[in-house]
mmCIF file of N, CA and C in Angstrom:
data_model
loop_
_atom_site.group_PDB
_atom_site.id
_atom_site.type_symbol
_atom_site.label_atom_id
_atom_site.label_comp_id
_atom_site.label_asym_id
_atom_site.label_seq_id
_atom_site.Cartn_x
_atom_site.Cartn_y
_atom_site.Cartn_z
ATOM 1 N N UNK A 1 -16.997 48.168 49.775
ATOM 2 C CA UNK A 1 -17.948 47.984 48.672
ATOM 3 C C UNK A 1 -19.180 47.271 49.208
ATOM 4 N N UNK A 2 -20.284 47.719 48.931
ATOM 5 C CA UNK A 2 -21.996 47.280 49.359
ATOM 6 C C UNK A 2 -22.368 47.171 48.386
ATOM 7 N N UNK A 3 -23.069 46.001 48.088
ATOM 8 C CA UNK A 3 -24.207 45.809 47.008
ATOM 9 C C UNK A 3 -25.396 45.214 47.740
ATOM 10 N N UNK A 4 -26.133 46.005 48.222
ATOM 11 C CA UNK A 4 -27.544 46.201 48.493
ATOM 12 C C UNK A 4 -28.910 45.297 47.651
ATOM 13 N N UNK A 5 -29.163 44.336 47.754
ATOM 14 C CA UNK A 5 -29.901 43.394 46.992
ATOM 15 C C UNK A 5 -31.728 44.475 47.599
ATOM 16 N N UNK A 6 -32.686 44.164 46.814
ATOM 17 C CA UNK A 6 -33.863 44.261 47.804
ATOM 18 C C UNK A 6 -34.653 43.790 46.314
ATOM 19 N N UNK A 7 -36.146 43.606 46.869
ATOM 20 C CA UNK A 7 -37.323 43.543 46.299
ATOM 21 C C UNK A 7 -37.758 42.379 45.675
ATOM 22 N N UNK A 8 -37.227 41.204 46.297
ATOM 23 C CA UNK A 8 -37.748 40.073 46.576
ATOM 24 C C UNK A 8 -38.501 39.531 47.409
ATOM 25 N N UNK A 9 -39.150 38.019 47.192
ATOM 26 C CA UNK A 9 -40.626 37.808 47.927
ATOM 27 C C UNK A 9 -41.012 36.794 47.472
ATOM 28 N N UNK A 10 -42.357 36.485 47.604
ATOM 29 C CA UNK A 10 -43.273 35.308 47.671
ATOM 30 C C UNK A 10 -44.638 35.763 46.230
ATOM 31 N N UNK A 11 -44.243 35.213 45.129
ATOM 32 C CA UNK A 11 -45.256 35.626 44.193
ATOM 33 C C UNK A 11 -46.329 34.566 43.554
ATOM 34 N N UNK A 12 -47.082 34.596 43.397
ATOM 35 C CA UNK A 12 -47.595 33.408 42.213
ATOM 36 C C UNK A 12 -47.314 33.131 40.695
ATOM 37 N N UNK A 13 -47.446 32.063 40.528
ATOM 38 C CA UNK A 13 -46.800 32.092 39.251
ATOM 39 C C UNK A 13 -47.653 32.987 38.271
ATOM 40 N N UNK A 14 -46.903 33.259 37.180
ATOM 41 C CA UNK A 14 -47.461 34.523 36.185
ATOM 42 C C UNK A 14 -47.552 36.412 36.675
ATOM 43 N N UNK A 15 -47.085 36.121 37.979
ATOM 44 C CA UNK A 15 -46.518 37.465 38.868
ATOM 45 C C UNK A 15 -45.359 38.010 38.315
ATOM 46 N N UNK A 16 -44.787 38.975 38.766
ATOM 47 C CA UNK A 16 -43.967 40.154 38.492
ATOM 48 C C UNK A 16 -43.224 40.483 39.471
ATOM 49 N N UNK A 17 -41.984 40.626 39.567
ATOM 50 C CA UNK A 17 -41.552 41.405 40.624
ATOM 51 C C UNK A 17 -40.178 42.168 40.134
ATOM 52 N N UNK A 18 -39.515 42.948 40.641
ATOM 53 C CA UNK A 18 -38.467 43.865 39.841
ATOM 54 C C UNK A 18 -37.513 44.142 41.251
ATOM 55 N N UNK A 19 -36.177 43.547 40.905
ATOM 56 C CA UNK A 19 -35.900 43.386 42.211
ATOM 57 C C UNK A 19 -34.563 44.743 41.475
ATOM 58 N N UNK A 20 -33.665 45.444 43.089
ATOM 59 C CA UNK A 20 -33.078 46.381 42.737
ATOM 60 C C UNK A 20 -31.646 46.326 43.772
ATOM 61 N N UNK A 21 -30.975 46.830 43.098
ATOM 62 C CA UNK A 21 -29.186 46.587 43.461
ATOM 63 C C UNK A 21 -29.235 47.932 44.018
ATOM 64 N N UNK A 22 -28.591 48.363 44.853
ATOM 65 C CA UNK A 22 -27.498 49.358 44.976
ATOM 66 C C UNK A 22 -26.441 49.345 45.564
ATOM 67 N N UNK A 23 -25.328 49.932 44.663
ATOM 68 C CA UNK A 23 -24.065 49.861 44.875
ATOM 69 C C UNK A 23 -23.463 51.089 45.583
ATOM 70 N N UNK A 24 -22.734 50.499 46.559
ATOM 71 C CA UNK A 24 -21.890 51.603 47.145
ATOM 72 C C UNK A 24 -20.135 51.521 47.594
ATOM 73 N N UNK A 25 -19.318 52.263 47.194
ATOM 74 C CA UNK A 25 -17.883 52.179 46.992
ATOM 75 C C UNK A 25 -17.448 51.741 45.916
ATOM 76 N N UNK A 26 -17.950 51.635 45.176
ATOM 77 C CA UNK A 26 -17.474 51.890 43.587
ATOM 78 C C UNK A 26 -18.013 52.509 42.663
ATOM 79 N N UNK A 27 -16.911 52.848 42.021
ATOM 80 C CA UNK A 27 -17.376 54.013 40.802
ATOM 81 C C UNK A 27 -18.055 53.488 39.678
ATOM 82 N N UNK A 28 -19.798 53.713 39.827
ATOM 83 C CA UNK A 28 -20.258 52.375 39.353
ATOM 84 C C UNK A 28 -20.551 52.424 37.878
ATOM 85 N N UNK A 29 -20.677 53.693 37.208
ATOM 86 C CA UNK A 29 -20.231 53.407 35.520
ATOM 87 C C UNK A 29 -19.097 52.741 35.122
ATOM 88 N N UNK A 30 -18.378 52.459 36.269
ATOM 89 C CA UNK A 30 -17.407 51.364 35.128
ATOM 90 C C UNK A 30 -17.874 49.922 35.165
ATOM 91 N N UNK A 31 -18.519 49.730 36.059
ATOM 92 C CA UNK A 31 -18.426 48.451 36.199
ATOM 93 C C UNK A 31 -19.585 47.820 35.205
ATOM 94 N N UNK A 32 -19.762 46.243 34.817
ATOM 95 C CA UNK A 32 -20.259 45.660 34.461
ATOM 96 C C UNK A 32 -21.408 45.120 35.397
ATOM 97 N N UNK A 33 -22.529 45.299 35.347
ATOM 98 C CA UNK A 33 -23.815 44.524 36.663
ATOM 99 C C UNK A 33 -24.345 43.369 36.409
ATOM 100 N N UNK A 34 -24.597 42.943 37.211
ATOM 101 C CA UNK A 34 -25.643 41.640 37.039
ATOM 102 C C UNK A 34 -26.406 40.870 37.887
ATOM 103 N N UNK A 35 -27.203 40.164 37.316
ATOM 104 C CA UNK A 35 -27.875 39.247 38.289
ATOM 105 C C UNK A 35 -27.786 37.840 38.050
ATOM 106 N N UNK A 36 -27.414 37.355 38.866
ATOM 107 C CA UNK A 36 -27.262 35.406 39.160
ATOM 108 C C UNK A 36 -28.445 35.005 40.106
ATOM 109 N N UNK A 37 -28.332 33.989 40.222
ATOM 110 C CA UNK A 37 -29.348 33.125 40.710
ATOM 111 C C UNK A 37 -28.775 31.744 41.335
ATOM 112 N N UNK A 38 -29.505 31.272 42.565
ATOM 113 C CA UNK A 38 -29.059 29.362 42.843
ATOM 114 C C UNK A 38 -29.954 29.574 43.781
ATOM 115 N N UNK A 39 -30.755 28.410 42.908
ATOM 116 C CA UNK A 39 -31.842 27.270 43.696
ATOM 117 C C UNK A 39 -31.108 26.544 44.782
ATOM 118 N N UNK A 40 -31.641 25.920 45.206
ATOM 119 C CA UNK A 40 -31.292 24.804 46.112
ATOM 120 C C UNK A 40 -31.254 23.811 45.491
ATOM 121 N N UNK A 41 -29.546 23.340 45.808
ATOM 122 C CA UNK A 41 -29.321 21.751 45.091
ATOM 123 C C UNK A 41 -28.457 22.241 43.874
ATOM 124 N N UNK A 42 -28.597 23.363 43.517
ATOM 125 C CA UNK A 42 -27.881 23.798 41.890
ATOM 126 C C UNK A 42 -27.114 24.798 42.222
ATOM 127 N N UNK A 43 -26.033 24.983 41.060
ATOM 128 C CA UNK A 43 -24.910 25.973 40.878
ATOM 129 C C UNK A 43 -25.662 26.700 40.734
ATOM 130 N N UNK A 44 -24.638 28.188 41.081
ATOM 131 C CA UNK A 44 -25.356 29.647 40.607
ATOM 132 C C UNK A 44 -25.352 30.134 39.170
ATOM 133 N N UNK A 45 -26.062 30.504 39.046
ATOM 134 C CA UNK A 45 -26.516 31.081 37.583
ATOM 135 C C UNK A 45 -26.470 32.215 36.630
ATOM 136 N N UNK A 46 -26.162 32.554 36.089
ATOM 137 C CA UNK A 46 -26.026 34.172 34.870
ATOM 138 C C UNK A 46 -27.626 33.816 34.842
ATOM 139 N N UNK A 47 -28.095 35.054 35.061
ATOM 140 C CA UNK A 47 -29.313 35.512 34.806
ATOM 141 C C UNK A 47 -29.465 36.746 33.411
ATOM 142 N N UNK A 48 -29.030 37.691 33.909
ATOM 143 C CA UNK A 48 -28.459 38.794 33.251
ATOM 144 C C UNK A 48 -27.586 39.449 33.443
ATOM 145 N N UNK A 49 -26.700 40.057 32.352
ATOM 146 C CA UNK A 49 -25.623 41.242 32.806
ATOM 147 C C UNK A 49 -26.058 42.582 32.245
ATOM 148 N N UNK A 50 -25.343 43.819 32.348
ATOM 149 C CA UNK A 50 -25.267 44.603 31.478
ATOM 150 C C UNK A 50 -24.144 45.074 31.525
ATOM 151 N N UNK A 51 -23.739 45.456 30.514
ATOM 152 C CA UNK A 51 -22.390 46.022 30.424
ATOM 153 C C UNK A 51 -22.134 47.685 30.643
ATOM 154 N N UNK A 52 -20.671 48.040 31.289
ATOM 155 C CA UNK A 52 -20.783 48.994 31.598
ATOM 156 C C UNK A 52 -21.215 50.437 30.424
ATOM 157 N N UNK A 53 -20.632 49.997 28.877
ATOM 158 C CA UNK A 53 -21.485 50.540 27.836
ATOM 159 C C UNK A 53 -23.130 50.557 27.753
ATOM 160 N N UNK A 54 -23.784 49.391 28.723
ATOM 161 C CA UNK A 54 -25.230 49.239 28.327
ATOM 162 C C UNK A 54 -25.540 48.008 27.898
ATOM 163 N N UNK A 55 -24.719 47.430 27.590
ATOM 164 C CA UNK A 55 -25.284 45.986 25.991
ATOM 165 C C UNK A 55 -25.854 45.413 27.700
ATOM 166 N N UNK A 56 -26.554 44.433 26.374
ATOM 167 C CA UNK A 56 -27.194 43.229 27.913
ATOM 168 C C UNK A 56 -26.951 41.805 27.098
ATOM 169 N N UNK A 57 -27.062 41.193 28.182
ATOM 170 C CA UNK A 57 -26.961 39.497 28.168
ATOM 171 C C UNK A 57 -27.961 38.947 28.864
ATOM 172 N N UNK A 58 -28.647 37.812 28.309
ATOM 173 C CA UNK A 58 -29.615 37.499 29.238
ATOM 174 C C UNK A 58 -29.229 35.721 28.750
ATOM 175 N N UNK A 59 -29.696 34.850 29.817
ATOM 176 C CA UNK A 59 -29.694 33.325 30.332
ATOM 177 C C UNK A 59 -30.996 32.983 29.236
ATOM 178 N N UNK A 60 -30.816 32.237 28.562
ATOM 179 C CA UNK A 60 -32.336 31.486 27.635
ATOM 180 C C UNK A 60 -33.275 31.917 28.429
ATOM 181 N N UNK A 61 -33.191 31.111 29.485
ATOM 182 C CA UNK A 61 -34.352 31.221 30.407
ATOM 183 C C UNK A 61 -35.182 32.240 31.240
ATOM 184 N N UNK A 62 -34.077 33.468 30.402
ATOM 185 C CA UNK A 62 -34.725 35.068 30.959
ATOM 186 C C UNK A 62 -34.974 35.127 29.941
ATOM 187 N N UNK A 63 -35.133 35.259 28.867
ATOM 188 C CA UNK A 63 -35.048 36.155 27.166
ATOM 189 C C UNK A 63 -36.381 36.247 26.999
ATOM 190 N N UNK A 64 -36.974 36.991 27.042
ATOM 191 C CA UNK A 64 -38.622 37.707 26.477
ATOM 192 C C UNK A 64 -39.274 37.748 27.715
ATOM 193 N N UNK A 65 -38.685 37.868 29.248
ATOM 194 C CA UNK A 65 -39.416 38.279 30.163
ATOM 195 C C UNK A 65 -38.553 38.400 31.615
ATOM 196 N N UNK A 66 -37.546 38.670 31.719
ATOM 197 C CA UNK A 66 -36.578 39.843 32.401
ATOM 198 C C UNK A 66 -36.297 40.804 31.560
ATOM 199 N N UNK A 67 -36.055 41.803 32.489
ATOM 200 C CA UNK A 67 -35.465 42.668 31.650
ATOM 201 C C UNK A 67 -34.132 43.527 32.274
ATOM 202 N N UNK A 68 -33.407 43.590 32.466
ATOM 203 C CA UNK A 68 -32.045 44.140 32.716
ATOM 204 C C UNK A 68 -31.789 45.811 32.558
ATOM 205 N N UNK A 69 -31.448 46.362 33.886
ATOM 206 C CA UNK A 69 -31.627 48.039 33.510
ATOM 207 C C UNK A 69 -30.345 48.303 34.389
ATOM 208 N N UNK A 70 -29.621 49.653 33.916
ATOM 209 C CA UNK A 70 -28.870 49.970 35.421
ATOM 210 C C UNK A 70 -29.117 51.655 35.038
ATOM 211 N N UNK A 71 -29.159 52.258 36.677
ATOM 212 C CA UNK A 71 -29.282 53.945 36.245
ATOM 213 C C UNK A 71 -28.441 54.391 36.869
ATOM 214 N N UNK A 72 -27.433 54.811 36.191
ATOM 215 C CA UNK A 72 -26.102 54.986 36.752
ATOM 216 C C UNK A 72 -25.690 56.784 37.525
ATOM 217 N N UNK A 73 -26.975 56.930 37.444
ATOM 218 C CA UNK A 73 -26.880 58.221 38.402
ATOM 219 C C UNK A 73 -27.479 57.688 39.807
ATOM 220 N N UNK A 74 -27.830 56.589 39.699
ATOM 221 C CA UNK A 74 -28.514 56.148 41.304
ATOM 222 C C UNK A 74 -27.705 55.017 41.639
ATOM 223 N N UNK A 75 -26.587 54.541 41.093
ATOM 224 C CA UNK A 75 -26.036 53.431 41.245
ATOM 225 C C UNK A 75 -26.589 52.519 41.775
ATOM 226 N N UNK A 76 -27.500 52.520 40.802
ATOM 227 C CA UNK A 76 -28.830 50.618 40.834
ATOM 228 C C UNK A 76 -28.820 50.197 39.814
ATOM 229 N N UNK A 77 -28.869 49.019 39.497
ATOM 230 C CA UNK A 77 -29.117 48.100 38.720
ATOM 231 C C UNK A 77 -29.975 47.708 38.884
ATOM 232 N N UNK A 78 -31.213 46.959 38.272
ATOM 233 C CA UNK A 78 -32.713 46.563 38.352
ATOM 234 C C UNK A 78 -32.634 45.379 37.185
ATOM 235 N N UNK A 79 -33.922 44.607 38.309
ATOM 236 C CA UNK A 79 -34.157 43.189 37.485
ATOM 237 C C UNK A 79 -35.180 43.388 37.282
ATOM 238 N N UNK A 80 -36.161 43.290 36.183
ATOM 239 C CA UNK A 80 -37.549 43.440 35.974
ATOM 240 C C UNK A 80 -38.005 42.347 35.283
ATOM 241 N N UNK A 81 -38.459 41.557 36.272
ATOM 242 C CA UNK A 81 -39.171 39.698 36.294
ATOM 243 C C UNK A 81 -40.451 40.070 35.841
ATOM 244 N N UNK A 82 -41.027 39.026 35.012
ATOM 245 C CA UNK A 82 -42.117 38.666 34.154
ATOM 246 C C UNK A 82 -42.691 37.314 34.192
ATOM 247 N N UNK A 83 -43.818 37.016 33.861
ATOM 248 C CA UNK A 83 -44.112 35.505 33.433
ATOM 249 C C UNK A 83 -43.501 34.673 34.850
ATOM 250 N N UNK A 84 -43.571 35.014 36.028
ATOM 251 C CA UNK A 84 -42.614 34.280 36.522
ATOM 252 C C UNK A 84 -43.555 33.046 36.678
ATOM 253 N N UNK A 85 -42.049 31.757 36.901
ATOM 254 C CA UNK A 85 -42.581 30.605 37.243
ATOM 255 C C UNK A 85 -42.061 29.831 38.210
ATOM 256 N N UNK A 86 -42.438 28.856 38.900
ATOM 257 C CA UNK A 86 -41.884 27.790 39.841
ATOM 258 C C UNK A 86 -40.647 27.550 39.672
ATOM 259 N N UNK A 87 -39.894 27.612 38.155
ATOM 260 C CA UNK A 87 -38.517 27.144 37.822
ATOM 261 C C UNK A 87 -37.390 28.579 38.357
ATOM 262 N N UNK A 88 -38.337 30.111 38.851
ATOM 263 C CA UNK A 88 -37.351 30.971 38.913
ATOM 264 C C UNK A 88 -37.184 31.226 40.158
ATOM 265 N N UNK A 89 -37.749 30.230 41.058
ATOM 266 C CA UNK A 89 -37.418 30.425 42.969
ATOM 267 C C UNK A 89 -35.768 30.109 42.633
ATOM 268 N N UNK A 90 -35.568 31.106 43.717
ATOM 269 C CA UNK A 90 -33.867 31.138 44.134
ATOM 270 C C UNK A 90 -33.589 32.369 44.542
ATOM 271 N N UNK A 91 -32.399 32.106 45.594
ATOM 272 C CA UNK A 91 -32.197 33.351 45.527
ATOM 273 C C UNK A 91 -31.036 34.226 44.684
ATOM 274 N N UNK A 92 -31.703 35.650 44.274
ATOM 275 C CA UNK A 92 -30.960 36.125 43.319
ATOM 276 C C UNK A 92 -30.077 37.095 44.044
ATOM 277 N N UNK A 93 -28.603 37.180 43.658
ATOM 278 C CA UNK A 93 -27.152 37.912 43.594
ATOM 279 C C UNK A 93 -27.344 39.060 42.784
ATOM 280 N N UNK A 94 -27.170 40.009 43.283
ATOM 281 C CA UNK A 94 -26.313 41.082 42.432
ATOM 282 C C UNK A 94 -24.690 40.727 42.382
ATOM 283 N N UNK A 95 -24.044 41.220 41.147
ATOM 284 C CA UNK A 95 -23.178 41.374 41.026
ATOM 285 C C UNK A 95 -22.006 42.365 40.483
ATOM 286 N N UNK A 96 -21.053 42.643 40.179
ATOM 287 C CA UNK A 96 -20.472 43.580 40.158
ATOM 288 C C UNK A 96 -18.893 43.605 39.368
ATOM 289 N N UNK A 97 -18.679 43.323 38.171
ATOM 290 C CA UNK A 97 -17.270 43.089 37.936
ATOM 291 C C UNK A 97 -16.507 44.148 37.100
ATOM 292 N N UNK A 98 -15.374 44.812 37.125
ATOM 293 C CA UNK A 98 -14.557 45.520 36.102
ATOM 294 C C UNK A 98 -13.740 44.542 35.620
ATOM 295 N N UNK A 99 -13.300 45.077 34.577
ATOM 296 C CA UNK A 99 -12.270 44.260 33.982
ATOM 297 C C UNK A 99 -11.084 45.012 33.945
ATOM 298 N N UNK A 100 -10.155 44.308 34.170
ATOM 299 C CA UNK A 100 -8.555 44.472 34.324
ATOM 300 C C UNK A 100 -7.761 43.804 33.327
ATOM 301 N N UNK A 101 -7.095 44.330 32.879
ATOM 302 C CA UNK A 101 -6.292 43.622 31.693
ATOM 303 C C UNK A 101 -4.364 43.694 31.992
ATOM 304 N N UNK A 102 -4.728 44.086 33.199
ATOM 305 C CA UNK A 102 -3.333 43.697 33.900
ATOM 306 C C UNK A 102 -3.184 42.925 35.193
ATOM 307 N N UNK A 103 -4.331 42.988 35.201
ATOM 308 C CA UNK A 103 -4.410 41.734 36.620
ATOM 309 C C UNK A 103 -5.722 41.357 36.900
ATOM 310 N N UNK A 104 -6.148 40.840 38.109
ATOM 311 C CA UNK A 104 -7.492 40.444 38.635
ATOM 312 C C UNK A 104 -8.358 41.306 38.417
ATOM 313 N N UNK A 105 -9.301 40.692 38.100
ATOM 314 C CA UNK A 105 -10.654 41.623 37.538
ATOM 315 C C UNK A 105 -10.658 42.116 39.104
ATOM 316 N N UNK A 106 -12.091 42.920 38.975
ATOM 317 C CA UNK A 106 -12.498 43.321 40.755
ATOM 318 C C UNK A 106 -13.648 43.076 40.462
ATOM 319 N N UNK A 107 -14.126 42.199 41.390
ATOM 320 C CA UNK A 107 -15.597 41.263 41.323
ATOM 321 C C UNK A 107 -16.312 41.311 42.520
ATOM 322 N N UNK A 108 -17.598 41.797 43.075
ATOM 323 C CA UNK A 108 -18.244 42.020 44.476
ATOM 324 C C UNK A 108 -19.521 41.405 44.063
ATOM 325 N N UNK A 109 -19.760 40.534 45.034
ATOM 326 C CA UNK A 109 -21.192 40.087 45.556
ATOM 327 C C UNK A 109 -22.170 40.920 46.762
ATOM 328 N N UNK A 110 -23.103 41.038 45.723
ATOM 329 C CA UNK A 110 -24.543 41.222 46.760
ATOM 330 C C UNK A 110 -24.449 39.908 48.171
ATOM 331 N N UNK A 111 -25.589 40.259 48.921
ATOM 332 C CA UNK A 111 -26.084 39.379 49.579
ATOM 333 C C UNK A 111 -26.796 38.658 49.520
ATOM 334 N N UNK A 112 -27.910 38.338 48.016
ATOM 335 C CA UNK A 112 -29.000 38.338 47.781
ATOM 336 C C UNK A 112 -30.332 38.274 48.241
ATOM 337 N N UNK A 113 -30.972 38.382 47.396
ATOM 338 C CA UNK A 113 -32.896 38.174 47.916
ATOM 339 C C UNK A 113 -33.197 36.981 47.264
ATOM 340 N N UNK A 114 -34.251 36.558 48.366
ATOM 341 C CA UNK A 114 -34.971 35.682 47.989
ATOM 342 C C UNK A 114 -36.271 35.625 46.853
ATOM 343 N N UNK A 115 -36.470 34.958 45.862
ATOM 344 C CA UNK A 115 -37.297 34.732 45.428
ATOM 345 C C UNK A 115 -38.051 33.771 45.700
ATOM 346 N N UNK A 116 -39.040 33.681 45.550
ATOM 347 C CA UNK A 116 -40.091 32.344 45.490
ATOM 348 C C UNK A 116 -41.305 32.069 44.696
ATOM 349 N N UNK A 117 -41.442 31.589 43.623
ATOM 350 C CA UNK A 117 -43.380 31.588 43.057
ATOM 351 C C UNK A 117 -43.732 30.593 43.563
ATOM 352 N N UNK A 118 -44.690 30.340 43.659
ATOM 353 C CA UNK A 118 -45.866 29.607 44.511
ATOM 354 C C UNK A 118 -46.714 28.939 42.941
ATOM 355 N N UNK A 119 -47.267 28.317 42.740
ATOM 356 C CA UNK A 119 -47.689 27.175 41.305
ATOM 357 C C UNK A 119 -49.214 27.932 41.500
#
């Protein structure tokens, strides 16, 4: 299983950037996607999910400027950053979980990308 992080970087604040997953070795309409996050010094973070139906979840601190996509004929998931600010340097995780209701979920980490805004 590969989860392919890319399209992270060095932005200024009020920049944009849309960072993109791809998954490989799993059958990726089932799974649930997402993106986490950890600064330096802090735990990692729920950014957004989407569910393998579609629904999304987003962190307060994404809500009216991420936006959460997956296109499940390209097995990517996409983060589409907005408004960014100094508080959203870190680097961001893809992630990857099914659910099992007879045993261990199956859960895969990206490698992630780096983010950074600049003030």
């Amino acid at each position: 299983v590969q989860l392919q992080a890319s399209g992270g970087g060095l932005v200024q604040a009020g920049g944009s950037l849309r960072l993109s997953c791809a998954a490989s070795g799993i059958t990726f309409s089932r799974y649930g996607m997402g993106w986490y996050r950890q600064a330096p010094g802090k735990q990692r973070e729920m950014v957004a999910t989407v569910s393998a139906g579609g629904g999304t979840k987003y962190a307060d601190s994404a809500k009216g400027r991420f936006a959460i996509s997956r296109d499940n004929a390209n097995n990517t998931v996409y983060l589409q950053m907005n408004i960014l600010t100094p508080e959203d340097t870190a680097v961001y995780y893809c992630h990857s979980r099914r659910v099992n209701p007879f045993g261990p979920n199956e859960e895969y980490w990206g490698q992630g990308t780096q983010v950074t805004v600049s003030s």
